[in-house]
Amino acid sequence: MTTFQVRTFGCQMNKHDSERIAGMLAERGMTVAPEGDIADVIVFNTCCVRENADERLYGQVSSLTGVRRERGTIIAVGGCIGQRDGEQLLRTLPMIDVVFGTHNLARLPELIDAAADSPRPVVEVEDPSDADFTADLPSRREHPWHAWVPVTVGCNNFCTYCIVPYVRGRERSRSMEDVVAEVHALMADGVVEVTLLGQNVNSYGRDLYGAPRFAELLREVAATGVPRIRFTTSHPKDLSTATIAAMAELPAVCRHLHLPLQSGSDRILKAMNRRYTQADYLALVAQLYEAMPDLALSTDLIVGFPGETEEDFEETMLAATAAHYDAAFTFIYSPRAGTPAASMAEQIAKEVVQPRFDRLVSLVQSSALAKNVPLVGTVQRVLFEGASKRDGAVLMGRTAGNKVVHVRSHAALAGTFADVRIDDAQTWFLLGTLISGTGDA
Ligand code: SF4
């Protein structure tokens, strides 16, 4: 077995796990399969938060039946679907060779070896409540200048639509010293931007230190000198004044916050077990904009949660208007097996939900454009990622507010910072002209 491919579904936590899978396999002397080739080992790192991830997995694994038979390709499935379904996955997809859970990542190379020597599939899925925080695995980063840094895993919140607490287990924090040491090591390796990761970073440290210490963690990470710090995700009920103050004071912490609202209706928020009201959320938003008038705010919104009436939806429209979002991930509710919401009465028909969803998407688009237009004429510090996928003569980068910026240039600026004058604003990106490029933050 010499080549591998990792196919990732889902969130940033999964992207980070995939970098670790790639790092472990590379450490074993394996290389990434060239584009278009069938790899000797194909790893699916899955997500079960969204329904179409199950469908994608079934479709993609089934389509590999022939190559597996002819070439002996090993198929491994891990991540949330591996954790949730375990051995049962083999009933529908018997061609799978390895099933591993979210807490068995470190054992994947051994499991692949075992599967190569065994006529039977190998399954290893640990109970998430028994698992330790495994952070010190090799990683093969997608971009040399950016790193995901997990600070917590698991979640204690049990939102009624969400499967995460069942597949990732209860929240566990990593020690502050450990996080800071990793950031120092990453900087020595050329990283200029870190994204601190957790299902709910705002409650970071509660299990270790008896009280959340995320604001302190931000200050400690900023003290390393890393030029840019992002973090995700923030639960509104745990976003503290201390964290807002740290964001406002620390230049390295990006002026971008992803703060999922989910619904603007208090009745639906209660049914979702979110533990805040629309008024609580909007008060937080007001506090954020007061501390950081240039803050870019993004969110997640679910339309059509069981029992959502037209009035409930209007409350979501109202809250989304008031929050002045720069971006939003909008979802039509779909039941996840094993969650309380899946068995709630009053599931809403698609034909009722779709017009609501379309109205919300259009509101978010107007809001995003309205937030981008005032940036025309300003100078933004941009971290460049490389040539645009659509046009090799266009460089793509991001502002601290996480806005995509396109600049017409062939300059080799990937992984470096430069100042860009913004000339035009579109809904989902800005167009600009390069005015300097030093590589410093
Ligand atoms: S906070 Fe809620 S939505 Fe987020 S991971 Fe935890 S249970 Fe899921």
Short mmCIF file of C-alpha atoms and ligand atoms in Angstrom, two decimals:
data_model
loop_
_atom_site.label_atom_id
_atom_site.label_comp_id
_atom_site.label_asym_id
_atom_site.label_seq_id
_atom_site.Cartn_x
_atom_site.Cartn_y
_atom_site.Cartn_z
CA MET A 1 0.00 0.00 0.00
CA THR A 2 1.71 3.18 -1.12
CA THR A 3 -0.91 5.78 -1.94
CA PHE A 4 -3.91 7.20 -0.08
CA GLN A 5 -6.79 9.60 -0.51
CA VAL A 6 -8.85 11.20 2.26
CA ARG A 7 -12.38 12.32 1.38
CA THR A 8 -13.80 14.73 3.94
CA PHE A 9 -17.44 15.55 4.63
CA GLY A 10 -18.60 18.12 7.15
CA CYS A 11 -17.23 20.68 9.52
CA GLN A 12 -13.84 22.21 10.38
CA MET A 13 -13.31 19.59 13.09
CA ASN A 14 -13.48 16.94 10.36
CA LYS A 15 -11.12 18.91 8.12
CA HIS A 16 -8.66 19.00 10.99
CA ASP A 17 -9.09 15.27 11.64
CA SER A 18 -8.45 14.64 7.93
CA GLU A 19 -5.18 16.56 8.13
CA ARG A 20 -4.20 14.30 11.01
CA ILE A 21 -5.20 11.16 9.07
CA ALA A 22 -3.06 12.37 6.16
CA GLY A 23 -0.19 13.14 8.56
CA MET A 24 -0.27 9.66 10.09
CA LEU A 25 -0.37 7.90 6.72
CA ALA A 26 2.41 10.13 5.34
CA GLU A 27 4.51 9.27 8.40
CA ARG A 28 4.12 5.63 7.37
CA GLY A 29 5.73 6.45 4.01
CA MET A 30 2.49 6.64 2.03
CA THR A 31 1.88 9.44 -0.46
CA VAL A 32 -1.27 11.20 -1.63
CA ALA A 33 -2.63 9.54 -4.79
CA PRO A 34 -2.17 11.76 -7.86
CA GLU A 35 -5.34 13.53 -9.04
CA GLY A 36 -7.49 11.11 -11.04
CA ASP A 37 -5.73 7.93 -9.78
CA ILE A 38 -7.41 5.35 -7.58
CA ALA A 39 -5.55 5.21 -4.26
CA ASP A 40 -4.48 2.00 -2.49
CA VAL A 41 -6.30 3.26 0.61
CA ILE A 42 -9.36 5.53 0.51
CA VAL A 43 -10.45 7.02 3.84
CA PHE A 44 -13.88 8.59 4.21
CA ASN A 45 -13.99 11.04 7.10
CA THR A 46 -17.72 11.50 7.51
CA CYS A 47 -20.26 13.79 9.12
CA CYS A 48 -23.80 12.96 10.17
CA VAL A 49 -24.97 16.47 11.01
CA ARG A 50 -26.49 16.93 7.55
CA GLU A 51 -28.63 14.34 5.85
CA ASN A 52 -26.92 14.47 2.46
CA ALA A 53 -23.62 13.34 4.04
CA ASP A 54 -25.15 9.86 4.55
CA GLU A 55 -26.31 9.81 0.94
CA ARG A 56 -22.93 10.97 -0.35
CA LEU A 57 -21.15 8.28 1.63
CA TYR A 58 -23.43 5.52 0.39
CA GLY A 59 -23.11 6.75 -3.21
CA GLN A 60 -19.33 7.14 -3.16
CA VAL A 61 -18.52 3.88 -1.35
CA SER A 62 -20.89 1.88 -3.57
CA SER A 63 -19.23 3.27 -6.67
CA LEU A 64 -15.88 1.84 -5.47
CA THR A 65 -17.06 -1.78 -5.39
CA GLY A 66 -15.41 -2.59 -8.75
CA VAL A 67 -11.99 -1.03 -8.02
CA ARG A 68 -11.90 -2.65 -4.62
CA ARG A 69 -12.41 -6.06 -6.20
CA GLU A 70 -9.95 -5.49 -9.07
CA ARG A 71 -7.19 -3.53 -7.29
CA GLY A 72 -7.61 -4.53 -3.66
CA THR A 73 -8.16 -0.91 -2.63
CA ILE A 74 -8.84 -0.65 1.10
CA ILE A 75 -11.88 1.42 2.05
CA ALA A 76 -11.95 2.93 5.55
CA VAL A 77 -14.90 4.89 6.98
CA GLY A 78 -14.56 7.01 10.10
CA GLY A 79 -15.83 10.28 11.55
CA CYS A 80 -19.33 10.79 12.88
CA ILE A 81 -21.07 8.17 10.72
CA GLY A 82 -18.44 5.58 11.71
CA GLN A 83 -18.98 6.48 15.36
CA ARG A 84 -22.79 6.48 15.11
CA ASP A 85 -23.30 3.32 13.03
CA GLY A 86 -20.22 1.20 13.86
CA GLU A 87 -20.58 -2.39 12.69
CA GLN A 88 -24.07 -1.69 11.33
CA LEU A 89 -22.51 0.21 8.42
CA LEU A 90 -21.33 -3.15 7.06
CA ARG A 91 -24.93 -4.28 6.58
CA THR A 92 -25.57 -1.65 3.93
CA LEU A 93 -21.97 -1.25 2.71
CA PRO A 94 -20.31 -4.68 3.06
CA MET A 95 -17.41 -3.60 0.84
CA ILE A 96 -15.99 -1.43 3.66
CA ASP A 97 -12.71 -2.81 5.11
CA VAL A 98 -12.29 -0.57 8.18
CA VAL A 99 -14.84 1.26 10.35
CA PHE A 100 -13.35 3.56 12.99
CA GLY A 101 -14.89 5.98 15.48
CA THR A 102 -14.17 9.64 16.13
CA HIS A 103 -11.95 8.64 19.06
CA ASN A 104 -10.05 5.91 17.24
CA LEU A 105 -8.28 8.14 14.76
CA ALA A 106 -4.82 7.49 16.21
CA ARG A 107 -5.25 3.76 15.59
CA LEU A 108 -6.15 4.09 11.90
CA PRO A 109 -2.76 3.03 10.44
CA GLU A 110 -2.84 -0.19 12.55
CA LEU A 111 -6.46 -0.85 11.59
CA ILE A 112 -5.57 -0.49 7.90
CA ASP A 113 -2.67 -2.95 8.34
CA ALA A 114 -4.98 -5.37 10.14
CA ALA A 115 -7.58 -5.12 7.37
CA ALA A 116 -4.92 -5.81 4.72
CA ASP A 117 -4.10 -9.09 6.49
CA SER A 118 -7.66 -10.09 7.26
CA PRO A 119 -10.45 -11.46 5.11
CA ARG A 120 -12.96 -9.78 7.44
CA PRO A 121 -13.64 -6.09 8.01
CA VAL A 122 -12.01 -4.44 11.04
CA VAL A 123 -14.25 -2.34 13.30
CA GLU A 124 -13.03 -0.18 16.20
CA VAL A 125 -15.43 2.31 17.76
CA GLU A 126 -14.74 3.54 21.28
CA ASP A 127 -17.44 4.91 23.56
CA PRO A 128 -16.85 8.70 23.32
CA SER A 129 -17.27 9.11 27.08
CA ASP A 130 -14.20 6.89 27.66
CA ALA A 131 -11.99 8.77 25.24
CA ASP A 132 -9.09 11.11 26.02
CA PHE A 133 -8.16 14.23 24.12
CA THR A 134 -5.80 13.10 21.37
CA ALA A 135 -4.10 16.19 20.02
CA ASP A 136 -0.49 15.15 19.50
CA LEU A 137 -0.82 13.34 16.19
CA PRO A 138 1.20 14.19 13.09
CA SER A 139 -0.66 16.43 10.69
CA ARG A 140 -0.37 17.12 6.97
CA ARG A 141 -1.86 20.60 6.65
CA GLU A 142 -3.86 21.65 3.61
CA HIS A 143 -2.10 25.04 3.67
CA PRO A 144 1.38 25.39 5.21
CA TRP A 145 0.50 28.81 6.68
CA HIS A 146 -2.79 27.83 8.36
CA ALA A 147 -3.50 25.34 11.13
CA TRP A 148 -6.61 24.11 12.93
CA VAL A 149 -5.91 23.89 16.66
CA PRO A 150 -8.51 21.95 18.64
CA VAL A 151 -9.11 23.39 22.11
CA THR A 152 -12.16 21.35 23.07
CA VAL A 153 -13.83 18.23 21.73
CA GLY A 154 -17.36 17.06 22.40
CA CYS A 155 -20.34 19.08 23.57
CA ASN A 156 -22.57 19.21 26.65
CA ASN A 157 -25.39 21.24 25.17
CA PHE A 158 -27.73 18.67 23.62
CA CYS A 159 -29.54 20.99 21.22
CA THR A 160 -32.51 18.85 20.30
CA TYR A 161 -31.72 18.70 16.55
CA CYS A 162 -28.02 17.84 16.93
CA ILE A 163 -26.25 14.49 16.96
CA VAL A 164 -22.82 15.85 17.97
CA PRO A 165 -22.99 15.17 21.75
CA TYR A 166 -23.88 11.53 20.98
CA VAL A 167 -21.02 10.94 18.53
CA ARG A 168 -18.31 13.26 19.91
CA GLY A 169 -19.12 12.75 23.60
CA ARG A 170 -19.06 15.22 26.48
CA GLU A 171 -16.95 18.35 26.29
CA ARG A 172 -13.28 17.94 27.14
CA SER A 173 -10.77 20.81 27.08
CA ARG A 174 -7.12 20.71 26.29
CA SER A 175 -4.80 22.41 28.75
CA MET A 176 -3.83 25.99 28.02
CA GLU A 177 -0.12 25.09 28.14
CA ASP A 178 -0.68 22.39 25.54
CA VAL A 179 -2.53 24.72 23.17
CA VAL A 180 0.09 27.47 23.53
CA ALA A 181 2.95 24.99 23.00
CA GLU A 182 1.30 23.76 19.81
CA VAL A 183 0.87 27.30 18.50
CA HIS A 184 4.58 28.02 19.15
CA ALA A 185 5.54 24.84 17.27
CA LEU A 186 3.21 25.71 14.38
CA MET A 187 4.70 29.20 14.09
CA ALA A 188 8.18 27.69 13.92
CA ASP A 189 6.81 25.60 11.06
CA GLY A 190 5.63 28.66 9.10
CA VAL A 191 2.03 28.99 10.29
CA VAL A 192 0.71 32.59 10.34
CA GLU A 193 -2.97 31.92 11.05
CA VAL A 194 -4.51 29.53 13.55
CA THR A 195 -8.17 28.64 13.99
CA LEU A 196 -9.01 27.50 17.52
CA LEU A 197 -11.60 24.77 17.22
CA GLY A 198 -14.32 23.43 19.46
CA GLN A 199 -18.04 22.69 19.28
CA ASN A 200 -18.45 25.52 21.78
CA VAL A 201 -15.15 27.31 22.36
CA ASN A 202 -16.79 29.75 24.79
CA SER A 203 -17.07 27.11 27.46
CA TYR A 204 -13.39 26.17 27.02
CA GLY A 205 -11.79 25.17 30.30
CA ARG A 206 -14.96 24.62 32.37
CA ASP A 207 -14.14 20.92 32.81
CA LEU A 208 -10.44 21.55 33.56
CA TYR A 209 -10.46 24.75 35.58
CA GLY A 210 -13.99 24.84 37.07
CA ALA A 211 -14.97 27.90 35.01
CA PRO A 212 -14.68 28.89 31.32
CA ARG A 213 -11.35 30.51 30.47
CA PHE A 214 -11.64 31.17 26.76
CA ALA A 215 -10.85 34.89 27.05
CA GLU A 216 -7.65 33.99 28.87
CA LEU A 217 -6.81 31.40 26.25
CA LEU A 218 -7.19 34.04 23.52
CA ARG A 219 -4.79 36.31 25.40
CA GLU A 220 -2.26 33.49 25.88
CA VAL A 221 -2.41 32.50 22.21
CA ALA A 222 -2.07 36.14 21.13
CA ALA A 223 1.03 36.42 23.35
CA THR A 224 2.77 33.82 21.17
CA GLY A 225 2.91 36.46 18.43
CA VAL A 226 0.96 34.45 15.87
CA PRO A 227 -0.28 37.08 13.40
CA ARG A 228 -3.89 35.89 13.03
CA ILE A 229 -6.22 34.04 15.36
CA ARG A 230 -9.68 32.81 14.44
CA PHE A 231 -11.99 30.61 16.46
CA THR A 232 -15.15 28.65 15.96
CA THR A 233 -17.84 27.90 17.12
CA SER A 234 -19.36 30.19 19.75
CA HIS A 235 -22.56 29.33 21.58
CA PRO A 236 -24.39 32.61 22.35
CA LYS A 237 -25.29 31.52 25.89
CA ASP A 238 -21.58 31.22 26.78
CA LEU A 239 -20.11 34.22 24.95
CA SER A 240 -18.76 36.34 27.80
CA THR A 241 -18.02 40.03 28.17
CA ALA A 242 -14.40 39.02 28.88
CA THR A 243 -14.17 37.26 25.50
CA ILE A 244 -15.67 40.26 23.69
CA ALA A 245 -13.14 42.52 25.44
CA ALA A 246 -10.26 40.21 24.48
CA MET A 247 -11.41 40.20 20.85
CA ALA A 248 -11.65 43.97 20.82
CA GLU A 249 -8.25 44.51 22.46
CA LEU A 250 -6.07 41.93 20.73
CA PRO A 251 -5.05 42.95 17.19
CA ALA A 252 -4.23 39.35 16.25
CA VAL A 253 -7.77 38.15 16.96
CA CYS A 254 -9.76 38.54 13.74
CA ARG A 255 -12.78 40.83 13.82
CA HIS A 256 -15.02 37.99 12.72
CA LEU A 257 -17.42 36.06 14.87
CA HIS A 258 -19.54 33.08 13.91
CA LEU A 259 -22.47 33.17 16.32
CA PRO A 260 -25.21 30.66 15.46
CA LEU A 261 -28.71 32.03 16.04
CA GLN A 262 -30.60 29.01 14.58
CA SER A 263 -34.03 30.61 15.06
CA GLY A 264 -35.36 34.03 16.01
CA SER A 265 -38.46 32.62 17.72
CA ASP A 266 -38.27 32.19 21.50
CA ARG A 267 -40.72 29.30 21.29
CA ILE A 268 -38.58 27.45 18.75
CA LEU A 269 -35.34 28.31 20.56
CA LYS A 270 -36.84 26.68 23.65
CA ALA A 271 -37.84 23.60 21.66
CA MET A 272 -34.28 23.50 20.30
CA ASN A 273 -32.91 23.70 23.89
CA ARG A 274 -30.71 26.65 22.91
CA ARG A 275 -31.09 28.41 26.28
CA TYR A 276 -31.25 32.02 25.05
CA THR A 277 -34.00 34.25 23.69
CA GLN A 278 -34.06 36.51 20.67
CA ALA A 279 -33.65 39.47 23.06
CA ASP A 280 -30.61 37.86 24.72
CA TYR A 281 -29.04 37.23 21.33
CA LEU A 282 -29.67 40.73 19.98
CA ALA A 283 -28.36 42.28 23.21
CA LEU A 284 -25.16 40.32 22.67
CA VAL A 285 -24.98 41.50 19.06
CA ALA A 286 -25.41 45.11 20.19
CA GLN A 287 -22.61 44.64 22.73
CA LEU A 288 -20.37 43.16 20.03
CA TYR A 289 -20.94 45.98 17.54
CA GLU A 290 -20.40 48.54 20.27
CA ALA A 291 -17.05 47.00 21.16
CA MET A 292 -16.10 46.37 17.51
CA PRO A 293 -18.03 48.50 15.00
CA ASP A 294 -16.14 46.82 12.13
CA LEU A 295 -17.00 43.28 13.27
CA ALA A 296 -18.03 40.79 10.59
CA LEU A 297 -20.79 38.58 11.98
CA SER A 298 -21.91 35.25 10.56
CA THR A 299 -24.42 32.71 11.75
CA ASP A 300 -26.29 29.43 11.21
CA LEU A 301 -30.05 29.48 10.66
CA ILE A 302 -32.46 26.55 10.54
CA VAL A 303 -35.79 26.95 8.73
CA GLY A 304 -38.70 24.58 9.29
CA PHE A 305 -37.85 23.18 12.74
CA PRO A 306 -40.79 21.02 13.95
CA GLY A 307 -43.72 23.23 14.91
CA GLU A 308 -42.35 26.40 13.26
CA THR A 309 -45.29 28.65 12.35
CA GLU A 310 -45.34 31.58 9.96
CA GLU A 311 -45.10 33.86 13.05
CA ASP A 312 -42.05 31.99 14.33
CA PHE A 313 -40.39 32.36 10.96
CA GLU A 314 -41.15 36.10 10.90
CA GLU A 315 -39.25 36.34 14.20
CA THR A 316 -36.23 34.76 12.49
CA MET A 317 -36.49 37.31 9.66
CA LEU A 318 -36.71 40.09 12.23
CA ALA A 319 -33.70 38.91 14.21
CA ALA A 320 -31.63 38.29 11.06
CA THR A 321 -32.43 41.82 9.85
CA ALA A 322 -31.43 43.31 13.20
CA ALA A 323 -28.16 41.35 13.40
CA HIS A 324 -26.80 42.72 10.07
CA TYR A 325 -25.08 39.50 9.12
CA ASP A 326 -22.10 39.38 6.78
CA ALA A 327 -22.81 35.72 6.00
CA ALA A 328 -25.09 32.91 7.11
CA PHE A 329 -25.29 29.19 6.61
CA THR A 330 -28.99 28.59 6.07
CA PHE A 331 -30.44 25.10 6.37
CA ILE A 332 -33.80 23.49 5.89
CA TYR A 333 -34.39 21.35 8.98
CA SER A 334 -34.02 17.63 8.39
CA PRO A 335 -34.43 15.11 11.20
CA ARG A 336 -31.31 13.31 12.44
CA ALA A 337 -32.09 9.84 13.76
CA GLY A 338 -31.42 9.55 17.48
CA THR A 339 -32.10 13.22 18.31
CA PRO A 340 -35.18 14.38 20.27
CA ALA A 341 -36.35 16.70 17.45
CA ALA A 342 -36.57 13.78 15.02
CA SER A 343 -39.52 12.35 16.94
CA MET A 344 -41.28 15.67 17.60
CA ALA A 345 -44.77 16.03 16.23
CA GLU A 346 -45.44 18.72 13.64
CA GLN A 347 -42.64 18.07 11.20
CA ILE A 348 -43.10 20.74 8.53
CA ALA A 349 -43.78 19.89 4.90
CA LYS A 350 -41.14 20.87 2.32
CA GLU A 351 -43.61 22.98 0.33
CA VAL A 352 -44.26 25.09 3.44
CA VAL A 353 -40.58 25.47 4.30
CA GLN A 354 -39.14 26.22 0.86
CA PRO A 355 -40.70 29.71 0.41
CA ARG A 356 -39.54 30.64 3.93
CA PHE A 357 -36.06 29.41 3.15
CA ASP A 358 -35.93 31.38 -0.13
CA ARG A 359 -36.99 34.57 1.66
CA LEU A 360 -34.31 34.08 4.32
CA VAL A 361 -31.57 33.41 1.76
CA SER A 362 -32.51 36.57 -0.08
CA LEU A 363 -32.45 38.57 3.17
CA VAL A 364 -28.98 37.22 4.02
CA GLN A 365 -27.72 38.10 0.54
CA SER A 366 -28.93 41.70 0.86
CA SER A 367 -27.42 41.93 4.33
CA ALA A 368 -24.06 40.58 3.12
CA LEU A 369 -23.93 43.08 0.26
CA ALA A 370 -24.93 45.92 2.57
CA LYS A 371 -22.01 45.01 4.86
CA ASN A 372 -19.55 44.81 1.91
CA VAL A 373 -20.40 48.08 0.14
CA PRO A 374 -18.94 50.39 2.84
CA LEU A 375 -15.61 48.58 2.46
CA VAL A 376 -15.12 50.07 -1.03
CA GLY A 377 -12.29 52.61 -0.81
CA THR A 378 -10.84 51.13 2.39
CA VAL A 379 -7.49 49.35 2.66
CA GLN A 380 -7.71 45.81 4.00
CA ARG A 381 -4.93 43.53 5.24
CA VAL A 382 -5.35 40.33 3.24
CA LEU A 383 -3.82 36.91 3.79
CA PHE A 384 -3.47 35.38 0.35
CA GLU A 385 -4.27 31.74 -0.33
CA GLY A 386 -3.17 31.44 -3.98
CA ALA A 387 -4.61 31.71 -7.47
CA SER A 388 -8.37 31.63 -7.84
CA LYS A 389 -9.67 28.23 -9.00
CA ARG A 390 -11.60 29.90 -11.83
CA ASP A 391 -8.92 32.28 -13.12
CA GLY A 392 -5.18 31.75 -12.71
CA ALA A 393 -4.56 35.50 -13.19
CA VAL A 394 -6.58 36.31 -10.06
CA LEU A 395 -5.20 35.98 -6.54
CA MET A 396 -7.59 35.00 -3.75
CA GLY A 397 -7.21 35.92 -0.11
CA ARG A 398 -9.21 36.80 3.00
CA THR A 399 -9.56 39.85 5.19
CA ALA A 400 -9.58 39.60 8.97
CA GLY A 401 -13.39 39.68 8.62
CA ASN A 402 -13.12 36.46 6.59
CA LYS A 403 -14.24 38.16 3.40
CA VAL A 404 -12.91 36.74 0.16
CA VAL A 405 -10.85 39.29 -1.80
CA HIS A 406 -9.90 38.91 -5.47
CA VAL A 407 -6.95 40.82 -6.88
CA ARG A 408 -5.74 40.72 -10.48
CA SER A 409 -2.10 39.64 -10.06
CA HIS A 410 0.31 36.81 -10.80
CA ALA A 411 2.42 37.61 -7.71
CA ALA A 412 3.48 34.59 -5.66
CA LEU A 413 1.80 35.71 -2.46
CA ALA A 414 0.25 32.48 -1.15
CA GLY A 415 0.63 32.42 2.62
CA THR A 416 1.65 36.07 2.92
CA PHE A 417 -0.10 39.27 3.94
CA ALA A 418 -0.54 42.33 1.75
CA ASP A 419 -2.56 45.54 1.80
CA VAL A 420 -5.34 45.75 -0.75
CA ARG A 421 -7.43 48.76 -1.69
CA ILE A 422 -11.02 47.60 -2.14
CA ASP A 423 -12.43 48.81 -5.49
CA ASP A 424 -15.72 46.94 -5.72
CA ALA A 425 -18.06 44.92 -3.50
CA GLN A 426 -20.15 41.93 -4.51
CA THR A 427 -22.38 39.82 -2.25
CA TRP A 428 -19.81 37.13 -1.48
CA PHE A 429 -16.49 38.74 -2.42
CA LEU A 430 -14.57 41.98 -2.78
CA LEU A 431 -12.42 43.11 -5.70
CA GLY A 432 -9.28 45.10 -5.00
CA THR A 433 -5.87 46.35 -6.06
CA LEU A 434 -2.64 45.31 -4.43
CA ILE A 435 -0.88 48.22 -2.80
CA SER A 436 1.81 46.43 -0.77
CA GLY A 437 3.04 42.97 0.05
CA THR A 438 5.52 42.41 2.82
CA GLY A 439 4.70 39.03 4.25
CA ASP A 440 4.35 40.53 7.72
CA ALA A 441 1.11 40.78 9.60
S1 SF4 B 1 -23.92 23.47 20.83
FE1 SF4 B 1 -25.78 22.39 20.12
S2 SF4 B 1 -25.59 22.47 17.87
FE2 SF4 B 1 -23.55 22.90 18.69
S3 SF4 B 1 -22.53 20.91 18.77
FE3 SF4 B 1 -23.44 21.24 20.80
S4 SF4 B 1 -25.44 20.24 20.68
FE4 SF4 B 1 -24.73 20.49 18.57
#
